[in-house]
Coordinates of C-alpha atoms in Angstrom, one line a residue:
Chain R
M1 CA -21.5 -21.3 33.7
S2 CA -25.0 -21.9 32.3
L3 CA -26.3 -21.3 28.9
D4 CA -29.8 -19.7 28.5
P5 CA -32.1 -20.6 25.5
A6 CA -31.2 -17.4 23.7
T7 CA -27.5 -18.2 23.7
V8 CA -28.2 -21.5 22.4
R9 CA -30.2 -20.2 19.5
R10 CA -27.4 -17.6 18.9
I11 CA -24.7 -20.3 18.7
A12 CA -26.8 -22.3 16.3
S13 CA -27.2 -19.3 14.2
L14 CA -23.5 -18.5 14.1
A15 CA -22.8 -22.1 13.1
R16 CA -25.5 -22.0 10.5
I17 CA -27.2 -25.0 12.0
R18 CA -31.0 -25.0 12.0
V19 CA -32.5 -25.6 15.4
E20 CA -36.2 -26.1 15.9
E21 CA -37.8 -24.4 18.9
R22 CA -38.7 -27.8 20.4
E23 CA -34.9 -28.9 20.3
V24 CA -33.6 -25.9 22.2
A25 CA -34.3 -27.2 25.8
Q26 CA -32.5 -30.5 25.0
L27 CA -29.5 -28.8 23.4
Q28 CA -29.3 -26.4 26.3
N29 CA -29.0 -29.4 28.7
E30 CA -26.4 -31.1 26.6
L31 CA -24.4 -28.0 26.1
N32 CA -24.5 -27.3 29.8
T33 CA -23.3 -30.8 30.6
I34 CA -20.4 -30.3 28.2
L35 CA -19.5 -27.0 29.8
G36 CA -19.7 -28.5 33.1
W37 CA -17.1 -31.1 32.1
I38 CA -14.8 -28.4 30.8
E39 CA -15.2 -26.4 33.9
Q40 CA -13.7 -29.2 35.9
L41 CA -10.5 -28.5 33.9
N42 CA -10.4 -25.0 35.5
E43 CA -9.9 -26.6 38.8
V44 CA -6.3 -27.7 37.8
N45 CA -3.7 -25.1 38.6
V46 CA -1.7 -24.2 35.5
D47 CA 0.0 -21.1 36.6
G48 CA 3.3 -20.8 34.8
I49 CA 2.8 -23.6 32.4
A50 CA 2.9 -22.9 28.7
P51 CA -0.2 -24.2 26.8
L52 CA 0.2 -27.6 25.1
T53 CA 0.1 -27.2 21.4
G54 CA 0.7 -30.7 20.3
G55 CA 1.5 -34.2 21.3
A56 CA 5.2 -33.9 20.4
Q57 CA 7.8 -31.1 20.7
M58 CA 7.6 -30.2 17.1
A59 CA 7.5 -26.9 15.1
L60 CA 5.6 -26.1 11.9
K61 CA 7.4 -27.6 8.9
M62 CA 7.7 -25.2 6.0
R63 CA 7.4 -25.9 2.3
E64 CA 9.3 -24.2 -0.6
D65 CA 7.5 -21.5 -2.6
V66 CA 6.9 -23.5 -5.7
V67 CA 3.6 -23.8 -7.7
T68 CA 2.7 -27.5 -7.4
D69 CA -1.1 -27.5 -7.4
G70 CA -4.2 -26.0 -8.9
G71 CA -5.1 -25.9 -12.6
Y72 CA -8.1 -28.2 -12.3
P73 CA -11.2 -25.9 -12.2
E74 CA -13.5 -28.7 -13.3
Q75 CA -12.7 -30.9 -10.3
V76 CA -12.9 -27.9 -7.9
L77 CA -16.3 -27.0 -9.3
A78 CA -17.5 -30.6 -9.6
N79 CA -19.4 -30.7 -6.3
A80 CA -20.8 -27.2 -6.6
P81 CA -24.6 -27.1 -6.1
D82 CA -24.8 -24.5 -8.7
R83 CA -22.3 -22.9 -11.2
A84 CA -22.2 -20.3 -13.9
G85 CA -19.5 -21.1 -16.4
P86 CA -16.1 -21.1 -14.6
F87 CA -17.7 -19.6 -11.3
F88 CA -19.5 -21.0 -8.3
A89 CA -22.9 -19.5 -8.2
V90 CA -24.6 -18.7 -4.9
P91 CA -27.8 -16.9 -3.9
K92 CA -27.0 -13.2 -4.1
V93 CA -25.1 -11.8 -1.1
V94 CA -24.4 -8.1 -1.4
E95 CA -24.3 -5.1 0.9
Chain Q
M1 CA -0.9 22.3 13.1
A2 CA -3.5 20.2 14.8
Y3 CA -6.5 19.0 12.8
I4 CA -9.6 20.0 14.5
I5 CA -13.2 19.8 13.7
E6 CA -15.2 22.9 15.0
G7 CA -18.5 21.7 16.3
N8 CA -21.4 23.6 18.0
T9 CA -20.0 22.5 21.4
G10 CA -16.4 23.3 20.7
A11 CA -13.3 21.7 19.1
W12 CA -13.1 17.9 18.4
E13 CA -10.0 15.9 17.8
V14 CA -9.9 13.0 15.5
V15 CA -8.4 9.6 16.5
V16 CA -7.5 7.1 13.7
G17 CA -6.0 3.7 13.6
L18 CA -5.4 1.8 10.3
E19 CA -5.4 -1.9 9.5
V20 CA -3.6 -2.4 6.2
H21 CA -4.1 -5.6 4.4
A22 CA -1.1 -6.2 2.2
Q23 CA -1.0 -9.2 -0.3
V24 CA 2.4 -11.0 0.1
I25 CA 4.5 -11.3 -3.1
S26 CA 5.1 -15.1 -3.4
R27 CA 4.6 -17.6 -6.3
S28 CA 2.3 -19.9 -4.4
K29 CA -0.2 -19.5 -1.7
L30 CA 0.3 -19.3 2.1
F31 CA -0.8 -23.0 2.8
S32 CA -1.1 -24.5 -0.7
G33 CA 0.9 -25.0 -3.9
A34 CA -1.6 -23.1 -6.1
A35 CA -0.4 -20.1 -8.1
T36 CA -1.0 -16.5 -7.0
D37 CA -0.8 -14.6 -10.3
F38 CA -3.4 -11.8 -10.8
G39 CA -5.9 -12.1 -13.5
A40 CA -5.9 -15.7 -14.4
E41 CA -9.0 -17.5 -15.6
P42 CA -11.7 -18.0 -12.7
N43 CA -10.9 -20.9 -10.4
T44 CA -7.8 -22.2 -12.3
Q45 CA -5.6 -21.2 -9.3
V46 CA -7.4 -23.2 -6.8
S47 CA -6.1 -26.4 -5.0
F48 CA -8.3 -28.7 -2.9
I49 CA -6.9 -27.0 0.2
D50 CA -8.1 -23.5 -1.0
A51 CA -11.5 -24.9 -1.9
A52 CA -11.6 -26.6 1.6
F53 CA -12.2 -30.1 0.5
P54 CA -12.5 -32.5 3.4
G55 CA -9.3 -33.9 4.8
M56 CA -7.0 -31.5 3.1
L57 CA -4.1 -30.2 5.3
P58 CA -2.4 -26.8 5.1
V59 CA 1.5 -26.6 4.8
I60 CA 3.0 -23.2 5.3
N61 CA 5.1 -21.5 2.6
R62 CA 8.6 -20.5 3.7
V63 CA 8.8 -17.5 1.5
C64 CA 5.5 -16.0 2.9
V65 CA 7.0 -16.4 6.4
A66 CA 10.2 -14.7 5.2
Q67 CA 8.2 -11.9 3.7
A68 CA 6.3 -11.2 6.9
V69 CA 9.6 -11.2 8.9
R70 CA 11.3 -8.9 6.3
T71 CA 8.3 -6.5 6.6
G72 CA 8.4 -6.5 10.4
L73 CA 12.1 -5.6 10.2
G74 CA 11.3 -2.9 7.8
L75 CA 8.7 -1.5 10.2
N76 CA 11.3 -1.5 13.0
A77 CA 9.2 -4.0 14.8
R78 CA 9.9 -7.0 17.1
I79 CA 9.9 -10.4 15.5
N80 CA 8.2 -13.0 17.5
V81 CA 10.2 -16.2 17.1
V82 CA 7.2 -18.3 18.2
S83 CA 3.8 -17.5 16.9
H84 CA 0.6 -19.3 16.4
F85 CA -2.3 -19.7 13.9
D86 CA -5.9 -19.5 14.8
R87 CA -9.2 -20.1 13.0
K88 CA -11.4 -16.9 12.6
N89 CA -14.9 -18.2 12.0
Y90 CA -17.4 -16.5 9.8
F91 CA -19.7 -17.5 7.1
Y92 CA -19.4 -15.9 3.6
P93 CA -19.6 -17.7 0.2
D94 CA -16.1 -16.7 -0.8
L95 CA -14.6 -18.4 2.3
P96 CA -15.1 -22.0 1.6
S97 CA -13.9 -23.5 4.9
G98 CA -16.1 -21.2 7.0
Y99 CA -12.9 -19.9 8.8
Q100 CA -9.9 -17.9 7.8
I101 CA -6.6 -19.1 9.1
S102 CA -5.1 -16.0 10.9
Q103 CA -3.0 -15.1 13.9
Y104 CA -4.9 -13.9 16.9
Q105 CA -3.1 -13.7 20.2
H106 CA 0.4 -14.6 19.0
P107 CA 1.2 -12.8 15.7
I108 CA 4.5 -13.3 13.9
V109 CA 5.5 -9.5 14.4
G110 CA 4.9 -7.3 17.5
E111 CA 5.3 -3.6 18.1
G112 CA 7.1 -1.3 15.6
R113 CA 7.3 2.3 14.7
I114 CA 7.5 4.3 11.5
E115 CA 8.1 8.0 10.6
I116 CA 5.6 9.8 8.5
E117 CA 6.3 13.0 6.6
L118 CA 3.7 15.8 6.4
A119 CA 3.3 18.6 3.9
D120 CA 4.6 21.3 6.2
G121 CA 7.9 19.4 6.3
S122 CA 7.4 18.0 9.9
T123 CA 7.6 14.4 10.7
R124 CA 5.6 12.3 13.3
S125 CA 6.2 8.8 14.7
I126 CA 3.3 6.3 14.4
G127 CA 3.2 3.1 16.4
V128 CA 2.6 -0.3 14.8
T129 CA 0.8 -2.6 17.0
R130 CA 1.4 -5.8 15.2
L131 CA 1.7 -7.6 11.9
H132 CA 0.1 -11.1 11.3
L133 CA -0.1 -13.5 8.5
E134 CA -3.5 -14.7 7.3
Q135 CA -5.3 -16.1 4.3
D136 CA -7.0 -13.9 1.8
A137 CA -10.6 -14.8 0.8
G138 CA -11.9 -15.5 -2.7
K139 CA -13.6 -12.9 -4.8
S140 CA -17.4 -12.5 -5.2
L141 CA -19.0 -10.8 -8.2
H142 CA -22.3 -9.4 -7.5
D143 CA -23.2 -7.7 -10.8
Q144 CA -23.2 -10.6 -13.2
H145 CA -26.7 -12.0 -12.4
P146 CA -30.0 -10.6 -10.9
T147 CA -30.3 -13.1 -8.1
K148 CA -27.0 -14.8 -7.9
S149 CA -23.5 -14.0 -6.8
Y150 CA -20.6 -15.5 -8.7
I151 CA -17.5 -16.8 -6.8
D152 CA -13.9 -17.0 -8.0
L153 CA -11.5 -18.8 -5.5
N154 CA -8.3 -17.8 -7.2
R155 CA -7.4 -15.3 -4.5
A156 CA -8.7 -17.6 -1.7
G157 CA -5.6 -18.7 0.3
V158 CA -3.1 -16.0 -1.0
A159 CA -1.1 -14.8 1.9
L160 CA -2.0 -11.5 3.4
M161 CA -0.1 -9.4 6.0
E162 CA -2.4 -7.4 8.2
I163 CA -0.5 -4.5 9.6
V164 CA -2.3 -2.8 12.5
S165 CA -1.3 0.8 13.6
E166 CA -1.7 2.2 17.1
P167 CA -4.5 4.9 17.3
D168 CA -1.8 7.5 16.9
I169 CA -3.1 9.1 13.7
R170 CA -4.8 12.6 14.2
S171 CA -5.9 13.8 10.8
P172 CA -6.8 12.7 7.2
E173 CA -3.4 14.0 6.1
E174 CA -1.6 11.8 8.6
A175 CA -3.7 8.9 7.6
G176 CA -2.7 9.4 4.0
A177 CA 1.0 9.9 4.9
Y178 CA 1.0 6.7 7.0
L179 CA -0.5 4.7 4.3
T180 CA 2.0 6.2 1.7
K181 CA 5.0 5.3 4.0
V182 CA 3.8 1.8 4.7
R183 CA 3.3 1.3 0.9
S184 CA 6.7 2.7 0.2
I185 CA 8.4 0.4 2.7
L186 CA 6.5 -2.7 1.4
R187 CA 7.5 -1.9 -2.3
Y188 CA 11.2 -1.3 -1.3
L189 CA 11.2 -4.7 0.5
G190 CA 9.4 -6.4 -2.4
T191 CA 7.1 -8.0 0.0
C192 CA 3.8 -6.4 -1.5
D193 CA 3.4 -4.5 -4.8
G194 CA 1.2 -1.9 -3.1
N195 CA -1.2 -2.0 -6.1
M196 CA -4.4 -0.6 -4.6
D197 CA -6.2 -0.7 -7.9
E198 CA -5.9 -4.5 -8.1
G199 CA -6.7 -4.8 -4.4
S200 CA -3.4 -6.1 -3.4
M201 CA -3.3 -3.4 -0.7
R202 CA -6.4 -2.2 1.1
A203 CA -7.2 -0.6 4.4
D204 CA -9.7 -0.7 7.2
V205 CA -10.0 2.7 8.9
N206 CA -10.9 3.0 12.6
V207 CA -12.2 6.4 13.5
S208 CA -13.4 8.1 16.6
V209 CA -13.6 11.7 17.8
R210 CA -13.1 13.2 21.3
K211 CA -12.7 16.6 23.0
H212 CA -9.2 17.5 23.8
G213 CA -7.8 15.6 26.8
E214 CA -10.7 13.1 27.0
P215 CA -10.1 9.3 26.8
F216 CA -11.0 7.6 23.7
R217 CA -14.7 7.4 22.6
T218 CA -16.5 4.6 20.7
R219 CA -14.9 4.0 17.3
C220 CA -16.4 2.8 14.0
E221 CA -14.5 0.7 11.5
V222 CA -14.7 1.8 7.8
K223 CA -14.0 -1.4 5.9
N224 CA -12.0 -2.0 2.7
V225 CA -11.0 1.4 1.5
N226 CA -9.0 1.0 -1.7
S227 CA -7.1 4.2 -2.3
I228 CA -5.0 6.6 -0.3
R229 CA -7.3 9.5 -1.3
F230 CA -10.4 7.6 -0.2
V231 CA -8.8 6.7 3.2
M232 CA -8.3 10.4 3.7
Q233 CA -11.8 11.2 2.6
A234 CA -13.3 8.4 4.8
V235 CA -11.5 9.8 7.9
E236 CA -12.8 13.3 7.2
V237 CA -16.5 12.4 6.5
E238 CA -16.7 9.7 9.2
A239 CA -15.3 12.0 11.9
K240 CA -17.8 14.7 10.9
R241 CA -20.6 12.3 11.1
Q242 CA -19.6 11.2 14.6
V243 CA -19.3 14.9 15.7
E244 CA -22.9 15.5 14.4
V245 CA -24.1 12.3 16.2
W246 CA -22.6 13.3 19.6
E247 CA -23.7 17.0 19.4
S248 CA -27.2 16.1 18.5
G249 CA -27.4 14.2 21.8
G250 CA -27.0 10.7 20.4
T251 CA -24.3 8.1 20.9
V252 CA -21.9 6.5 18.3
D253 CA -22.3 2.7 18.2
Q254 CA -19.4 0.6 17.6
E255 CA -20.1 -0.8 14.1
T256 CA -18.7 -1.6 10.7
R257 CA -19.3 0.8 7.9
L258 CA -18.7 1.2 4.2
F259 CA -17.2 4.2 2.5
D260 CA -19.3 5.2 -0.5
S261 CA -16.8 7.0 -2.7
A262 CA -19.4 8.1 -5.3
R263 CA -21.4 9.9 -2.7
G264 CA -18.5 10.8 -0.2
V265 CA -20.3 9.2 2.8
T266 CA -20.0 6.2 5.1
R267 CA -22.9 4.0 5.7
S268 CA -23.7 1.1 8.2
M269 CA -23.3 -2.6 7.3
R270 CA -26.2 -3.8 9.4
S271 CA -26.0 -7.3 8.1
K272 CA -22.7 -7.8 9.7
E273 CA -24.1 -7.4 13.2
D274 CA -22.6 -10.9 14.2
A275 CA -19.5 -10.3 12.2
H276 CA -17.4 -9.6 15.3
D277 CA -18.2 -12.9 17.0
Y278 CA -15.4 -14.7 15.3
R279 CA -15.0 -17.5 17.9
Y280 CA -11.3 -17.6 17.4
F281 CA -9.6 -20.9 18.5
P282 CA -6.2 -22.3 17.8
D283 CA -6.1 -24.1 14.4
P284 CA -5.5 -27.8 15.3
D285 CA -4.0 -28.5 11.8
L286 CA -1.0 -26.2 12.4
L287 CA 1.8 -26.4 15.0
P288 CA 3.3 -23.3 16.4
L289 CA 5.5 -21.4 14.0
V290 CA 9.0 -21.3 15.4
L291 CA 11.6 -19.2 13.7
D292 CA 15.4 -19.8 13.7
E293 CA 17.0 -16.7 15.1
A294 CA 20.0 -17.1 12.7
W295 CA 17.5 -17.2 9.8
V296 CA 15.9 -14.0 11.0
E297 CA 19.3 -12.4 11.4
A298 CA 20.2 -13.5 7.8
L299 CA 16.9 -11.9 6.5
R300 CA 17.9 -8.7 8.4
Q301 CA 21.3 -8.6 6.8
D302 CA 19.8 -9.0 3.5
L303 CA 17.4 -6.1 3.7
P304 CA 17.7 -3.3 1.0
E305 CA 18.4 0.2 2.0
L306 CA 14.9 1.6 3.0
P307 CA 13.4 5.0 2.3
D308 CA 14.3 6.8 5.5
P309 CA 18.0 5.8 5.5
K310 CA 18.2 6.4 1.8
K311 CA 16.8 9.9 2.2
A312 CA 19.2 10.7 4.9
R313 CA 22.1 9.5 2.8
F314 CA 20.8 11.6 -0.3
V315 CA 20.8 14.7 2.0
G316 CA 24.2 13.9 3.5
E317 CA 26.1 12.5 0.7
Y318 CA 24.7 14.6 -2.2
G319 CA 23.6 17.7 -0.4
L320 CA 20.1 17.5 -1.7
T321 CA 17.3 19.4 0.1
V322 CA 15.1 17.2 2.3
Y323 CA 12.2 17.9 0.0
D324 CA 14.1 16.7 -3.2
A325 CA 15.5 13.7 -1.4
G326 CA 12.0 12.8 -0.2
V327 CA 10.6 12.9 -3.8
L328 CA 13.5 10.9 -5.1
V329 CA 13.3 8.1 -2.6
A330 CA 9.5 7.6 -2.5
E331 CA 9.9 4.9 -5.1
Q332 CA 13.1 2.6 -5.1
A333 CA 13.1 2.7 -9.0
T334 CA 13.2 6.5 -9.0
A335 CA 16.0 6.5 -6.4
N336 CA 18.0 4.1 -8.5
F337 CA 17.4 6.0 -11.7
F338 CA 18.6 9.3 -10.0
E339 CA 21.7 7.7 -8.7
E340 CA 22.6 6.4 -12.0
V341 CA 22.1 9.8 -13.6
A342 CA 24.0 11.6 -10.8
K343 CA 27.0 9.3 -10.6
G344 CA 30.0 11.4 -11.5
R345 CA 27.9 14.3 -12.5
D346 CA 26.5 17.5 -10.9
V347 CA 24.0 16.2 -8.5
K348 CA 21.8 19.2 -8.3
T349 CA 21.4 19.3 -12.2
A350 CA 20.6 15.5 -12.1
A351 CA 17.9 16.0 -9.4
N352 CA 16.4 18.9 -11.3
W353 CA 16.2 16.9 -14.6
V354 CA 14.8 13.8 -13.0
T355 CA 12.1 15.6 -10.7
G356 CA 11.4 18.3 -13.3
D357 CA 11.5 17.4 -17.0
L358 CA 11.5 13.7 -16.7
F359 CA 8.7 13.5 -14.1
A360 CA 6.6 15.9 -16.2
A361 CA 7.1 13.8 -19.4
L362 CA 6.2 10.5 -17.5
N363 CA 3.1 12.2 -16.0
R364 CA 2.0 13.4 -19.4
M365 CA 2.4 9.8 -20.9
G366 CA 0.9 8.1 -17.8
R367 CA 4.1 6.0 -17.4
T368 CA 6.1 4.8 -14.5
I369 CA 9.9 5.4 -14.3
E370 CA 10.4 1.7 -15.2
Q371 CA 8.6 2.4 -18.5
S372 CA 10.5 5.6 -19.1
P373 CA 11.5 6.1 -22.8
V374 CA 14.6 8.0 -21.6
S375 CA 17.0 5.6 -19.8
A376 CA 19.2 6.9 -17.0
A377 CA 22.2 6.3 -19.1
N378 CA 20.9 8.5 -21.8
L379 CA 19.8 11.3 -19.5
G380 CA 23.3 11.1 -18.0
K381 CA 24.7 11.6 -21.5
L382 CA 22.5 14.5 -22.1
L383 CA 23.9 16.1 -18.9
D384 CA 27.4 15.4 -20.2
L385 CA 26.6 17.2 -23.5
M386 CA 25.7 20.2 -21.5
A387 CA 28.7 20.0 -19.2
D388 CA 31.2 19.9 -22.0
N389 CA 29.4 22.7 -24.0
T390 CA 28.4 20.5 -26.9
I391 CA 24.9 22.0 -26.4
N392 CA 23.4 24.7 -24.4
G393 CA 20.5 24.5 -21.9
R394 CA 17.9 25.7 -24.3
I395 CA 18.9 23.1 -26.9
A396 CA 19.1 20.4 -24.2
K397 CA 15.3 20.9 -23.7
D398 CA 14.7 20.1 -27.3
V399 CA 17.0 17.1 -27.4
F400 CA 15.2 15.8 -24.3
T401 CA 11.8 16.1 -26.0
A402 CA 13.3 14.2 -29.0
M403 CA 14.6 11.6 -26.5
V404 CA 11.1 11.2 -25.0
E405 CA 9.7 10.6 -28.5
T406 CA 12.3 8.2 -29.9
G407 CA 14.2 6.9 -27.0
D408 CA 17.4 7.7 -28.9
D409 CA 20.8 8.4 -27.7
P410 CA 21.2 12.2 -27.2
A411 CA 24.5 12.4 -28.9
A412 CA 23.0 10.9 -32.0
I413 CA 20.1 13.4 -31.9
V414 CA 22.5 16.3 -31.6
E415 CA 24.4 15.1 -34.7
A416 CA 21.4 14.0 -36.8
R417 CA 19.7 17.4 -36.2
G418 CA 22.8 19.6 -36.3
L419 CA 22.2 21.0 -32.7
R420 CA 25.8 21.2 -31.7
Q421 CA 26.4 24.5 -30.0
V422 CA 28.1 27.2 -31.9
T423 CA 31.2 28.4 -30.0
D424 CA 32.9 29.8 -33.1
T425 CA 33.3 33.5 -32.1
G426 CA 33.4 34.4 -35.8
A427 CA 29.8 33.1 -36.4
I428 CA 28.7 34.7 -33.1
D429 CA 30.3 38.0 -34.1
A430 CA 28.5 37.9 -37.4
A431 CA 25.1 37.2 -35.9
V432 CA 25.5 40.0 -33.3
D433 CA 26.5 42.5 -36.0
A434 CA 23.5 41.6 -38.1
V435 CA 21.1 42.1 -35.1
L436 CA 22.6 45.4 -34.1
A437 CA 22.5 46.7 -37.6
A438 CA 18.9 45.7 -37.9
N439 CA 17.9 47.5 -34.7
P440 CA 19.7 50.8 -34.7
D441 CA 16.9 52.5 -32.6
K442 CA 17.1 49.9 -29.9
V443 CA 20.9 50.2 -29.8
A444 CA 20.6 53.9 -29.3
D445 CA 18.0 53.3 -26.5
Y446 CA 20.2 50.8 -24.9
R447 CA 23.3 53.1 -25.0
A448 CA 21.0 55.8 -23.6
G449 CA 20.6 53.7 -20.5
K450 CA 17.7 51.2 -21.2
D451 CA 19.7 48.3 -19.8
K452 CA 16.8 45.9 -20.0
L453 CA 17.0 45.8 -23.8
F454 CA 20.1 43.5 -23.3
G455 CA 17.7 40.5 -22.9
F456 CA 16.0 41.5 -26.2
F457 CA 19.4 41.5 -28.0
V458 CA 20.4 38.0 -26.5
G459 CA 17.0 36.7 -27.7
Q460 CA 17.4 38.0 -31.3
V461 CA 20.9 36.7 -31.6
M462 CA 19.9 33.2 -30.3
K463 CA 16.9 33.3 -32.7
A464 CA 19.2 34.1 -35.6
M465 CA 21.5 31.2 -34.6
A466 CA 18.5 28.8 -34.2
G467 CA 19.1 28.6 -30.4
K468 CA 22.6 27.0 -30.8
G469 CA 24.7 29.9 -29.7
N470 CA 26.9 29.5 -26.7
P471 CA 24.9 31.7 -24.2
A472 CA 28.1 32.8 -22.3
L473 CA 29.9 33.8 -25.6
V474 CA 26.8 35.5 -27.0
N475 CA 26.6 37.5 -23.8
E476 CA 30.3 38.4 -24.0
V477 CA 30.2 39.5 -27.6
L478 CA 27.1 41.5 -27.1
K479 CA 28.5 43.3 -24.1
R480 CA 31.7 44.1 -25.9
K481 CA 30.0 45.5 -29.1
L482 CA 27.3 47.4 -27.2
S483 CA 29.7 49.2 -24.9

């Protein structure tokens, strides 16, 4: 599998990472190297083996349905680049 | 009867599948301990997990899992004892982490099936593909500022169930009936309040059209439709639009559309071109969700009686018509109210009063049955007063009106207003004599064969007695004196 420059630009755009045109070729190389490594894994036969989902045979722990958190809007908003009263404010996004 | 769109090139069939997003009833969120109450001050019910602060880890809420399992059981669906959580990646300001924790390949609930009821009395079975648990996003306000959107994260992280149907739906009516049935089941189970106005239940509508016997054609997804009526309208207008596209030589592109309820059209959401490239991958913060079979079984044993079995019981046990039973079981509160009124009384009379006078009064006041000024106990007492001849049916209507206004006990109203039925034959005799004496010409006409005048005499006597005469006795005395 080999990525073309258009795919590199698309991945960057989906991830909201700005990539300058001069960086595309290098990124294309690096990503292809990474994909090459991952393709090696495909050489291992895993027929009939369940995917490994963790390092230990554990299931998800559940918590009780109790309100134990929240109620600190100032802390939640503290790092916001912009706010309007109790709201986060962002550049307008509307259909 | 099949729903068909007649185009220039012949008849078109409509194919619809629905994705229902139902907010889970729980105190706290799916993966955080922040509260879920609707209408709180902005950003007050947000934890650092919901706001996606670095390093925060999600821990799943047991009640949310139980609610999903119970809903799956209510949809006659398979419960998957092992399920997985994945990240669905997309960028939007009300999704702070840049991904929604959802379930992609291994949902908690698999295939199910529900019956829907149609206006002509027929039923159809609609397949449910799956139900999965996921996080809701925050809320964006776009109308508060000319160049900015405001974000409230109170809803971010609240548990949602996405219930996906098979493409088994074939008309706007069936789409409405399916949504109505799902809503009814959710409300019975207490797993979602079904409140579409507040957005706690909303639907994405997948629509395509085809000629009879063809395989499926390309579908479009109409997003976030927030009432049953709008879902029906969206199916209708989107199907018509697609027929026009195909018949004018074009092709329907798979895309996401919005339903504009003000103009009754759907329109393309072009900015979401990349929206379907979600790059799902397993959430590394969450282990597989493994359910204990005994726990699932305990949840099953604890389910309430659901609308379909209840309806069957109302028909079988009470001898109600399928229609009356359907009306009474649509809401659990109505069914409970009815059963309390009917207990030990004439069932048909109870059903008539609940679906007739009571529903009419509640409609007029814009109230739900939970807010009814007339309690089930008091409506039952009113029926008792009729059954033991304390009041007649005519007076019962007046007493009911007074009960709606005051919420009082019917016996107290009857006593306070002197509405007790007159069964004293002396008083009835006197009233009949007076009416006959005042109308000698009509008496003569009646005796000459104008039988229809009997109703006039009954009316006059009842009027003279302020409506309180026992109808059977009044009839009897009139017949005797007129013969």
